[in-house]
Structure formats: structure tokens, C-alpha cells
Amino acid sequence: MRLILLGPPGAGKGTQAQGLADHFDIVHISTGDMFRGAIKNQTPLGLKAKAFLDEGELVPDDVTIGIVKERLEKNDCDRGFLLDGFPRTLIQAETLTEMLANLGKPLDGAININVDRIKLMARLTGRRICRHCGAAYHIVFNPPPKEGECGKCGGPLYQRDDDNEATCENRLNVYESQTAPLIEYYAGQEILHNIQGDQEIDKVFADILAAVTPQ
Ligand code: ADP
Ligand code: AMP
């Protein structure tokens, strides 16, 4: 199974991703996580990416496409993969199509999770992430069993630097101008699945499974 998760920041891509990866036994590849890891480790990639993440702008296509290409060539992608947060521009999408055609591994589905903008702002500014396992919580909509502590691994929770109001506004604007056009692109390829994201987390998951599982 080869899938991409589309949808604006805060739609619930990361929340759904691990469950889907486990269900289909495929690797979860999040470009945002890759950039945050590189920034934390102060690698050359991290140094290049940091200013873009801080501003809520997209990391340039050549850099982003480079890391995804390298990742998709690894053997663990043979069974399938779930791309979360990539592609985010038309150039990335077109390059991905070409890359996967060359590898003989075309996409099976593009999952577009829809949530309205007001809700997205509330989700993003209240998000908390586990420092150890990366699980996402929300202080109101999806609180951890114990405040400040991950319910899955016990790790400490933190707020992402880019989950402040000003950067979130910009990320949503960037999404609308640069990423939303991909919905049309994948509709044209006849692999788009629109999912209502403003529902309970388990219901969103069930809807995604129903949409992508062959009948
Ligand atoms: P994305 O990866 O698309 O940016 P996340 O999965 O990190 O989004 O979710 C953003 C925030 O919204 C998190 O705080 C998460 O706990 C919360 N969230 C995710 N899905 C739902 C849902 N179905 N209902 C309510 N809150 C949700
Ligand atoms: P995310 O974790 O998906 O919310 O992404 C966080 C940030 O990482 C974004 O605001 C961008 O700065 C950067 N980023 C993640 N994925 C991409 C991508 N496909 N193209 C460009 N920048 C990206």
C-alpha cells in the first residue's frame, strides 16, 4: 500500500499516520519530523531548514525532494509507505509521480483530510507532542491521561515552536496558496479520497480505512 496524506496543518495527518502505518505494515514518512530531527541534531539539512520552519514557510523544493527521494529508495519502503506532509507543492507532486513511476511503485491513494480553518487554528495552538515517541495530543480535544505526560510511553510533552498563533496563520495561508491545488491534481489522477476530519479520531480512522481498502 502506497499512500499520501494531504490536508492542511492541524487536519490530523500525524494523528492518523501511525495507526495507518501499523494497520498496513508500511513505513510512516513525515517530512516535518525529518526536518525537526535534523534541526535538533544541527545537521547541514537542519541548518538549511530551520528558518523556513520558524516562519511557517515551505523548505525549498530541491531540498525537500532530495530527502524524500533518498528515503523512498530504502529497502523498508518495498512493502509500502505512508507519506505525511509531502508533497506540498505541485512541483513536489509531479516529481513524486515521476520518481514512483521510475521505481515501478505508483501511489494507491491520496487521502485528503478536511477541517475548517477556525478549528485548525484551535487544534494547532493547543497541540502538544511527546518528546520521546512523537505522539500528538491536544490540551482540550485530545488530552493525555496525565497532564504533560504521554499516555503511550510516559515521555514529556512539549509545544512545537511553530505552533504559535502568528506562524500558524502563515502556515494555513501557505497551505491554501501552495498545497490546496494538489487536491485537483490527485482528483485528476483518480486516486483522491476526501475525508471529513472534524469527527472523533477513531471515526476519521475508520473512514480512511474504508476509503482506501479495496472492496
Ligand atoms: P497534522 O499532522 O495534520 O498537522 P495532528 O495530527 O498533529 O495534525 O493534529 C493536530 C492537533 O489536532 C493535535 O493537537 C491533535 O491531537 C488534534 N486532533 C487530531 N485529530 C483530531 C480529531 N479528529 N478531533 C480533535 N482533535 C484532533
Ligand atoms: P509539518 O510537521 O508537516 O507541520 O511541517 C512542519 C514544517 O516543515 C512546515 O511548516 C515546513 O516548513 C516544513 N515542511 C514539511 N514538509 C514539507 C514539504 N513537503 N515541503 C516543504 N516544507 C515542508
mmCIF file of C-alpha atoms and ligand atoms in Angstrom:
data_model
loop_
_atom_site.group_PDB
_atom_site.id
_atom_site.type_symbol
_atom_site.label_atom_id
_atom_site.label_comp_id
_atom_site.label_asym_id
_atom_site.label_seq_id
_atom_site.Cartn_x
_atom_site.Cartn_y
_atom_site.Cartn_z
ATOM 1 C CA MET A 1 0.000 0.000 0.000
ATOM 2 C CA ARG A 2 1.464 3.371 -1.049
ATOM 3 C CA LEU A 3 -0.392 6.381 0.303
ATOM 4 C CA ILE A 4 -0.037 10.103 0.809
ATOM 5 C CA LEU A 5 -1.800 12.155 3.470
ATOM 6 C CA LEU A 6 -2.907 15.567 2.215
ATOM 7 C CA GLY A 7 -4.746 18.177 4.259
ATOM 8 C CA PRO A 8 -3.898 21.436 5.979
ATOM 9 C CA PRO A 9 -1.680 21.765 9.044
ATOM 10 C CA GLY A 10 -3.682 20.528 12.034
ATOM 11 C CA ALA A 11 -6.058 18.339 9.995
ATOM 12 C CA GLY A 12 -4.927 15.256 11.909
ATOM 13 C CA LYS A 13 -2.416 13.708 9.484
ATOM 14 C CA GLY A 14 0.129 12.830 12.165
ATOM 15 C CA THR A 15 -2.610 11.563 14.494
ATOM 16 C CA GLN A 16 -3.860 9.112 11.868
ATOM 17 C CA ALA A 17 -0.490 8.209 10.386
ATOM 18 C CA GLN A 18 0.925 5.761 12.907
ATOM 19 C CA GLY A 19 -2.296 3.747 13.115
ATOM 20 C CA LEU A 20 -2.456 3.510 9.341
ATOM 21 C CA ALA A 21 1.210 2.554 9.069
ATOM 22 C CA ASP A 22 0.677 -0.178 11.693
ATOM 23 C CA HIS A 23 -2.510 -1.411 10.038
ATOM 24 C CA PHE A 24 -0.917 -1.804 6.610
ATOM 25 C CA ASP A 25 2.551 -2.634 7.977
ATOM 26 C CA ILE A 26 4.140 0.167 5.978
ATOM 27 C CA VAL A 27 6.622 2.902 6.895
ATOM 28 C CA HIS A 28 5.432 6.323 8.030
ATOM 29 C CA ILE A 29 7.476 9.109 6.449
ATOM 30 C CA SER A 30 6.865 12.623 7.759
ATOM 31 C CA THR A 31 8.935 15.366 6.158
ATOM 32 C CA GLY A 32 8.125 17.683 9.081
ATOM 33 C CA ASP A 33 9.546 15.094 11.519
ATOM 34 C CA MET A 34 12.625 14.666 9.313
ATOM 35 C CA PHE A 35 13.261 18.426 9.342
ATOM 36 C CA ARG A 36 12.664 18.731 13.105
ATOM 37 C CA GLY A 37 15.066 15.825 13.731
ATOM 38 C CA ALA A 38 17.712 17.455 11.538
ATOM 39 C CA ILE A 39 17.275 20.803 13.319
ATOM 40 C CA LYS A 40 17.590 19.151 16.719
ATOM 41 C CA ASN A 41 20.780 17.374 15.650
ATOM 42 C CA GLN A 42 22.127 20.526 13.977
ATOM 43 C CA THR A 43 22.906 18.687 10.742
ATOM 44 C CA PRO A 44 23.557 20.630 7.499
ATOM 45 C CA LEU A 45 19.952 19.857 6.472
ATOM 46 C CA GLY A 46 18.709 21.208 9.797
ATOM 47 C CA LEU A 47 20.691 24.409 9.402
ATOM 48 C CA LYS A 48 19.175 24.917 5.938
ATOM 49 C CA ALA A 49 15.618 24.157 7.074
ATOM 50 C CA LYS A 50 15.373 25.981 10.414
ATOM 51 C CA ALA A 51 14.496 29.492 9.208
ATOM 52 C CA PHE A 52 11.712 28.133 6.987
ATOM 53 C CA LEU A 53 10.107 26.139 9.793
ATOM 54 C CA ASP A 54 10.394 29.081 12.201
ATOM 55 C CA GLU A 55 8.488 31.309 9.746
ATOM 56 C CA GLY A 56 5.973 28.668 8.674
ATOM 57 C CA GLU A 57 7.277 28.809 5.120
ATOM 58 C CA LEU A 58 7.988 25.756 2.974
ATOM 59 C CA VAL A 59 11.527 24.408 2.773
ATOM 60 C CA PRO A 60 12.671 24.808 -0.870
ATOM 61 C CA ASP A 61 11.565 22.050 -3.246
ATOM 62 C CA ASP A 62 15.059 20.865 -4.208
ATOM 63 C CA VAL A 63 15.997 20.232 -0.571
ATOM 64 C CA THR A 64 12.691 18.555 0.299
ATOM 65 C CA ILE A 65 12.550 16.412 -2.821
ATOM 66 C CA GLY A 66 16.162 15.335 -2.198
ATOM 67 C CA ILE A 67 15.467 13.926 1.274
ATOM 68 C CA VAL A 68 12.262 12.178 0.191
ATOM 69 C CA LYS A 69 13.932 10.583 -2.814
ATOM 70 C CA GLU A 70 16.727 9.238 -0.636
ATOM 71 C CA ARG A 71 14.196 7.904 1.890
ATOM 72 C CA LEU A 72 11.969 6.192 -0.694
ATOM 73 C CA GLU A 73 14.953 4.332 -2.128
ATOM 74 C CA LYS A 74 15.499 2.496 1.182
ATOM 75 C CA ASN A 75 14.514 -1.184 1.280
ATOM 76 C CA ASP A 76 11.943 -0.748 4.040
ATOM 77 C CA CYS A 77 9.739 1.110 1.523
ATOM 78 C CA ASP A 78 9.393 -2.034 -0.590
ATOM 79 C CA ARG A 79 6.323 -3.145 1.390
ATOM 80 C CA GLY A 80 4.740 0.287 1.015
ATOM 81 C CA PHE A 81 4.789 3.689 2.661
ATOM 82 C CA LEU A 82 2.651 6.491 4.002
ATOM 83 C CA LEU A 83 3.884 9.982 3.156
ATOM 84 C CA ASP A 84 2.704 12.583 5.685
ATOM 85 C CA GLY A 85 3.220 16.244 4.751
ATOM 86 C CA PHE A 86 4.704 15.507 1.331
ATOM 87 C CA PRO A 87 4.050 16.576 -1.391
ATOM 88 C CA ARG A 88 3.148 20.184 -0.559
ATOM 89 C CA THR A 89 3.715 21.895 -3.922
ATOM 90 C CA LEU A 90 2.797 20.991 -7.473
ATOM 91 C CA ILE A 91 6.469 20.547 -8.320
ATOM 92 C CA GLN A 92 6.862 18.092 -5.437
ATOM 93 C CA ALA A 93 3.747 16.209 -6.578
ATOM 94 C CA GLU A 94 4.872 15.990 -10.185
ATOM 95 C CA THR A 95 8.356 14.906 -9.173
ATOM 96 C CA LEU A 96 6.894 12.254 -6.859
ATOM 97 C CA THR A 97 4.740 10.854 -9.656
ATOM 98 C CA GLU A 98 7.800 10.629 -11.893
ATOM 99 C CA MET A 99 10.015 9.199 -9.141
ATOM 100 C CA LEU A 100 7.495 6.470 -8.278
ATOM 101 C CA ALA A 101 6.883 5.648 -11.940
ATOM 102 C CA ASN A 102 10.637 5.088 -12.319
ATOM 103 C CA LEU A 103 10.635 2.813 -9.278
ATOM 104 C CA GLY A 104 7.567 0.976 -10.621
ATOM 105 C CA LYS A 105 5.666 1.890 -7.431
ATOM 106 C CA PRO A 106 2.786 4.263 -8.241
ATOM 107 C CA LEU A 107 0.563 5.634 -5.459
ATOM 108 C CA ASP A 108 -2.539 3.688 -4.453
ATOM 109 C CA GLY A 109 -4.288 6.611 -2.827
ATOM 110 C CA ALA A 110 -4.180 10.256 -1.758
ATOM 111 C CA ILE A 111 -6.116 10.891 1.455
ATOM 112 C CA ASN A 112 -7.314 14.460 1.865
ATOM 113 C CA ILE A 113 -8.435 15.254 5.422
ATOM 114 C CA ASN A 114 -10.754 18.290 5.554
ATOM 115 C CA VAL A 115 -11.213 20.562 8.596
ATOM 116 C CA ASP A 116 -12.321 24.202 8.582
ATOM 117 C CA ARG A 117 -9.841 26.964 9.294
ATOM 118 C CA ILE A 118 -11.164 28.167 12.658
ATOM 119 C CA LYS A 119 -10.949 24.634 14.021
ATOM 120 C CA LEU A 120 -7.465 24.235 12.571
ATOM 121 C CA MET A 121 -6.169 27.281 14.465
ATOM 122 C CA ALA A 122 -7.571 25.896 17.727
ATOM 123 C CA ARG A 123 -6.076 22.474 17.034
ATOM 124 C CA LEU A 124 -2.621 23.819 16.165
ATOM 125 C CA THR A 125 -2.261 26.286 19.026
ATOM 126 C CA GLY A 126 -3.386 23.664 21.585
ATOM 127 C CA ARG A 127 -1.259 20.816 20.231
ATOM 128 C CA ARG A 128 1.303 19.081 22.436
ATOM 129 C CA ILE A 129 3.802 16.478 21.218
ATOM 130 C CA CYS A 130 5.628 13.710 23.051
ATOM 131 C CA ARG A 131 9.359 14.357 23.055
ATOM 132 C CA HIS A 132 10.108 10.612 23.012
ATOM 133 C CA CYS A 133 7.595 8.937 20.654
ATOM 134 C CA GLY A 134 6.170 11.928 18.758
ATOM 135 C CA ALA A 135 2.511 11.183 19.636
ATOM 136 C CA ALA A 136 0.260 14.240 19.251
ATOM 137 C CA TYR A 137 -2.183 15.410 21.930
ATOM 138 C CA HIS A 138 -4.417 18.413 22.347
ATOM 139 C CA ILE A 139 -4.949 20.214 25.627
ATOM 140 C CA VAL A 140 -8.754 20.209 25.075
ATOM 141 C CA PHE A 141 -9.696 17.924 22.144
ATOM 142 C CA ASN A 142 -7.351 15.012 22.856
ATOM 143 C CA PRO A 143 -5.784 15.429 26.292
ATOM 144 C CA PRO A 144 -3.237 12.945 27.662
ATOM 145 C CA PRO A 145 -4.382 10.822 30.635
ATOM 146 C CA LYS A 146 -1.966 12.743 32.867
ATOM 147 C CA GLU A 147 -1.170 16.406 32.155
ATOM 148 C CA GLY A 148 2.183 16.963 30.431
ATOM 149 C CA GLU A 149 2.890 13.221 30.076
ATOM 150 C CA CYS A 150 2.487 10.921 27.070
ATOM 151 C CA GLY A 151 -0.179 8.242 27.588
ATOM 152 C CA LYS A 152 1.681 5.835 25.294
ATOM 153 C CA CYS A 153 5.280 5.996 26.507
ATOM 154 C CA GLY A 154 5.315 8.323 29.532
ATOM 155 C CA GLY A 155 7.551 10.863 27.756
ATOM 156 C CA PRO A 156 7.285 14.599 28.451
ATOM 157 C CA LEU A 157 5.021 16.688 26.195
ATOM 158 C CA TYR A 158 6.127 19.926 24.542
ATOM 159 C CA GLN A 159 4.674 22.597 22.273
ATOM 160 C CA ARG A 160 6.235 22.972 18.824
ATOM 161 C CA ASP A 161 7.945 26.341 18.245
ATOM 162 C CA ASP A 162 5.866 26.856 15.094
ATOM 163 C CA ASP A 163 2.534 26.212 16.854
ATOM 164 C CA ASN A 164 2.180 29.875 17.886
ATOM 165 C CA GLU A 165 -0.674 31.972 16.501
ATOM 166 C CA ALA A 166 1.286 34.107 14.008
ATOM 167 C CA THR A 167 3.188 31.180 12.469
ATOM 168 C CA CYS A 168 0.028 29.048 12.309
ATOM 169 C CA GLU A 169 -1.793 31.809 10.381
ATOM 170 C CA ASN A 170 1.075 31.869 7.915
ATOM 171 C CA ARG A 171 1.211 28.066 7.611
ATOM 172 C CA LEU A 172 -2.503 27.991 6.786
ATOM 173 C CA ASN A 173 -2.036 30.726 4.157
ATOM 174 C CA VAL A 174 0.900 28.841 2.658
ATOM 175 C CA TYR A 175 -1.238 25.691 2.599
ATOM 176 C CA GLU A 176 -4.060 27.469 0.760
ATOM 177 C CA SER A 177 -1.822 29.016 -1.878
ATOM 178 C CA GLN A 178 0.711 26.220 -2.446
ATOM 179 C CA THR A 179 -0.716 22.892 -1.270
ATOM 180 C CA ALA A 180 -4.503 23.036 -1.743
ATOM 181 C CA PRO A 181 -4.086 22.887 -5.558
ATOM 182 C CA LEU A 182 -2.812 19.315 -5.126
ATOM 183 C CA ILE A 183 -6.368 18.223 -4.365
ATOM 184 C CA GLU A 184 -7.230 18.854 -8.020
ATOM 185 C CA TYR A 185 -4.021 17.196 -9.144
ATOM 186 C CA TYR A 186 -4.840 13.914 -7.361
ATOM 187 C CA ALA A 187 -8.524 14.096 -8.293
ATOM 188 C CA GLY A 188 -7.283 14.184 -11.887
ATOM 189 C CA GLN A 189 -5.266 11.011 -11.235
ATOM 190 C CA GLU A 190 -8.423 9.402 -9.815
ATOM 191 C CA ILE A 191 -6.815 8.384 -6.525
ATOM 192 C CA LEU A 192 -8.211 11.144 -4.259
ATOM 193 C CA HIS A 193 -10.247 10.250 -1.133
ATOM 194 C CA ASN A 194 -11.889 13.155 0.689
ATOM 195 C CA ILE A 195 -12.288 12.507 4.410
ATOM 196 C CA GLN A 196 -14.284 14.582 6.912
ATOM 197 C CA GLY A 197 -11.663 15.375 9.559
ATOM 198 C CA ASP A 198 -13.966 17.111 12.035
ATOM 199 C CA GLN A 199 -15.120 13.903 13.716
ATOM 200 C CA GLU A 200 -13.845 11.706 16.544
ATOM 201 C CA ILE A 201 -10.302 10.454 15.892
ATOM 202 C CA ASP A 202 -11.479 6.810 15.664
ATOM 203 C CA LYS A 203 -14.217 7.707 13.194
ATOM 204 C CA VAL A 204 -11.741 9.547 10.963
ATOM 205 C CA PHE A 205 -9.532 6.448 11.060
ATOM 206 C CA ALA A 206 -12.448 4.152 10.140
ATOM 207 C CA ASP A 207 -13.430 6.421 7.255
ATOM 208 C CA ILE A 208 -9.872 6.416 5.893
ATOM 209 C CA LEU A 209 -9.641 2.628 6.099
ATOM 210 C CA ALA A 210 -12.985 2.220 4.352
ATOM 211 C CA ALA A 211 -11.881 4.607 1.604
ATOM 212 C CA VAL A 212 -8.522 3.001 0.829
ATOM 213 C CA THR A 213 -9.267 -0.678 1.424
ATOM 214 C CA PRO A 214 -10.098 -2.417 -1.846
ATOM 215 C CA GLN A 215 -13.709 -3.672 -1.864
HETATM 216 P P1 ADP B 1 -1.261 17.439 11.342
HETATM 217 O O1 ADP B 1 -0.248 16.314 11.414
HETATM 218 O O2 ADP B 1 -2.202 17.307 10.189
HETATM 219 O O3 ADP B 1 -0.652 18.804 11.425
HETATM 220 P P2 ADP B 1 -2.024 16.491 14.008
HETATM 221 O O4 ADP B 1 -2.297 15.043 13.786
HETATM 222 O O5 ADP B 1 -0.752 16.833 14.700
HETATM 223 O O6 ADP B 1 -2.180 17.319 12.619
HETATM 224 O O7 ADP B 1 -3.287 17.076 14.811
HETATM 225 C C1 ADP B 1 -3.349 18.471 15.156
HETATM 226 C C2 ADP B 1 -3.986 18.622 16.531
HETATM 227 O O8 ADP B 1 -5.355 18.249 16.454
HETATM 228 C C3 ADP B 1 -3.360 17.756 17.622
HETATM 229 O O9 ADP B 1 -3.381 18.500 18.807
HETATM 230 C C4 ADP B 1 -4.291 16.535 17.693
HETATM 231 O O10 ADP B 1 -4.314 15.956 18.992
HETATM 232 C C5 ADP B 1 -5.640 17.160 17.345
HETATM 233 N N1 ADP B 1 -6.515 16.246 16.599
HETATM 234 C C6 ADP B 1 -6.169 15.389 15.608
HETATM 235 N N2 ADP B 1 -7.257 14.741 15.132
HETATM 236 C C7 ADP B 1 -8.326 15.224 15.827
HETATM 237 C C8 ADP B 1 -9.749 14.967 15.799
HETATM 238 N N3 ADP B 1 -10.277 14.088 14.931
HETATM 239 N N4 ADP B 1 -10.521 15.648 16.648
HETATM 240 C C9 ADP B 1 -9.996 16.547 17.518
HETATM 241 N N5 ADP B 1 -8.676 16.846 17.599
HETATM 242 C C10 ADP B 1 -7.858 16.190 16.759
HETATM 243 P P1 AMP B 2 4.546 19.575 9.496
HETATM 244 O O1 AMP B 2 5.264 18.794 10.563
HETATM 245 O O2 AMP B 2 4.030 18.712 8.392
HETATM 246 O O3 AMP B 2 3.503 20.514 10.067
HETATM 247 O O4 AMP B 2 5.667 20.509 8.820
HETATM 248 C C1 AMP B 2 6.356 21.487 9.577
HETATM 249 C C2 AMP B 2 7.163 22.386 8.661
HETATM 250 O O5 AMP B 2 8.156 21.605 7.954
HETATM 251 C C3 AMP B 2 6.387 23.127 7.563
HETATM 252 O O6 AMP B 2 5.779 24.318 8.033
HETATM 253 C C4 AMP B 2 7.515 23.397 6.547
HETATM 254 O O7 AMP B 2 8.333 24.471 6.977
HETATM 255 C C5 AMP B 2 8.354 22.117 6.633
HETATM 256 N N1 AMP B 2 7.904 21.081 5.677
HETATM 257 C C6 AMP B 2 7.364 19.862 5.987
HETATM 258 N N2 AMP B 2 7.070 19.186 4.865
HETATM 259 C C7 AMP B 2 7.412 19.980 3.824
HETATM 260 C C8 AMP B 2 7.334 19.849 2.403
HETATM 261 N N3 AMP B 2 6.818 18.756 1.818
HETATM 262 N N4 AMP B 2 7.796 20.876 1.636
HETATM 263 C C9 AMP B 2 8.327 21.969 2.213
HETATM 264 N N5 AMP B 2 8.407 22.175 3.528
HETATM 265 C C10 AMP B 2 7.960 21.189 4.344
#
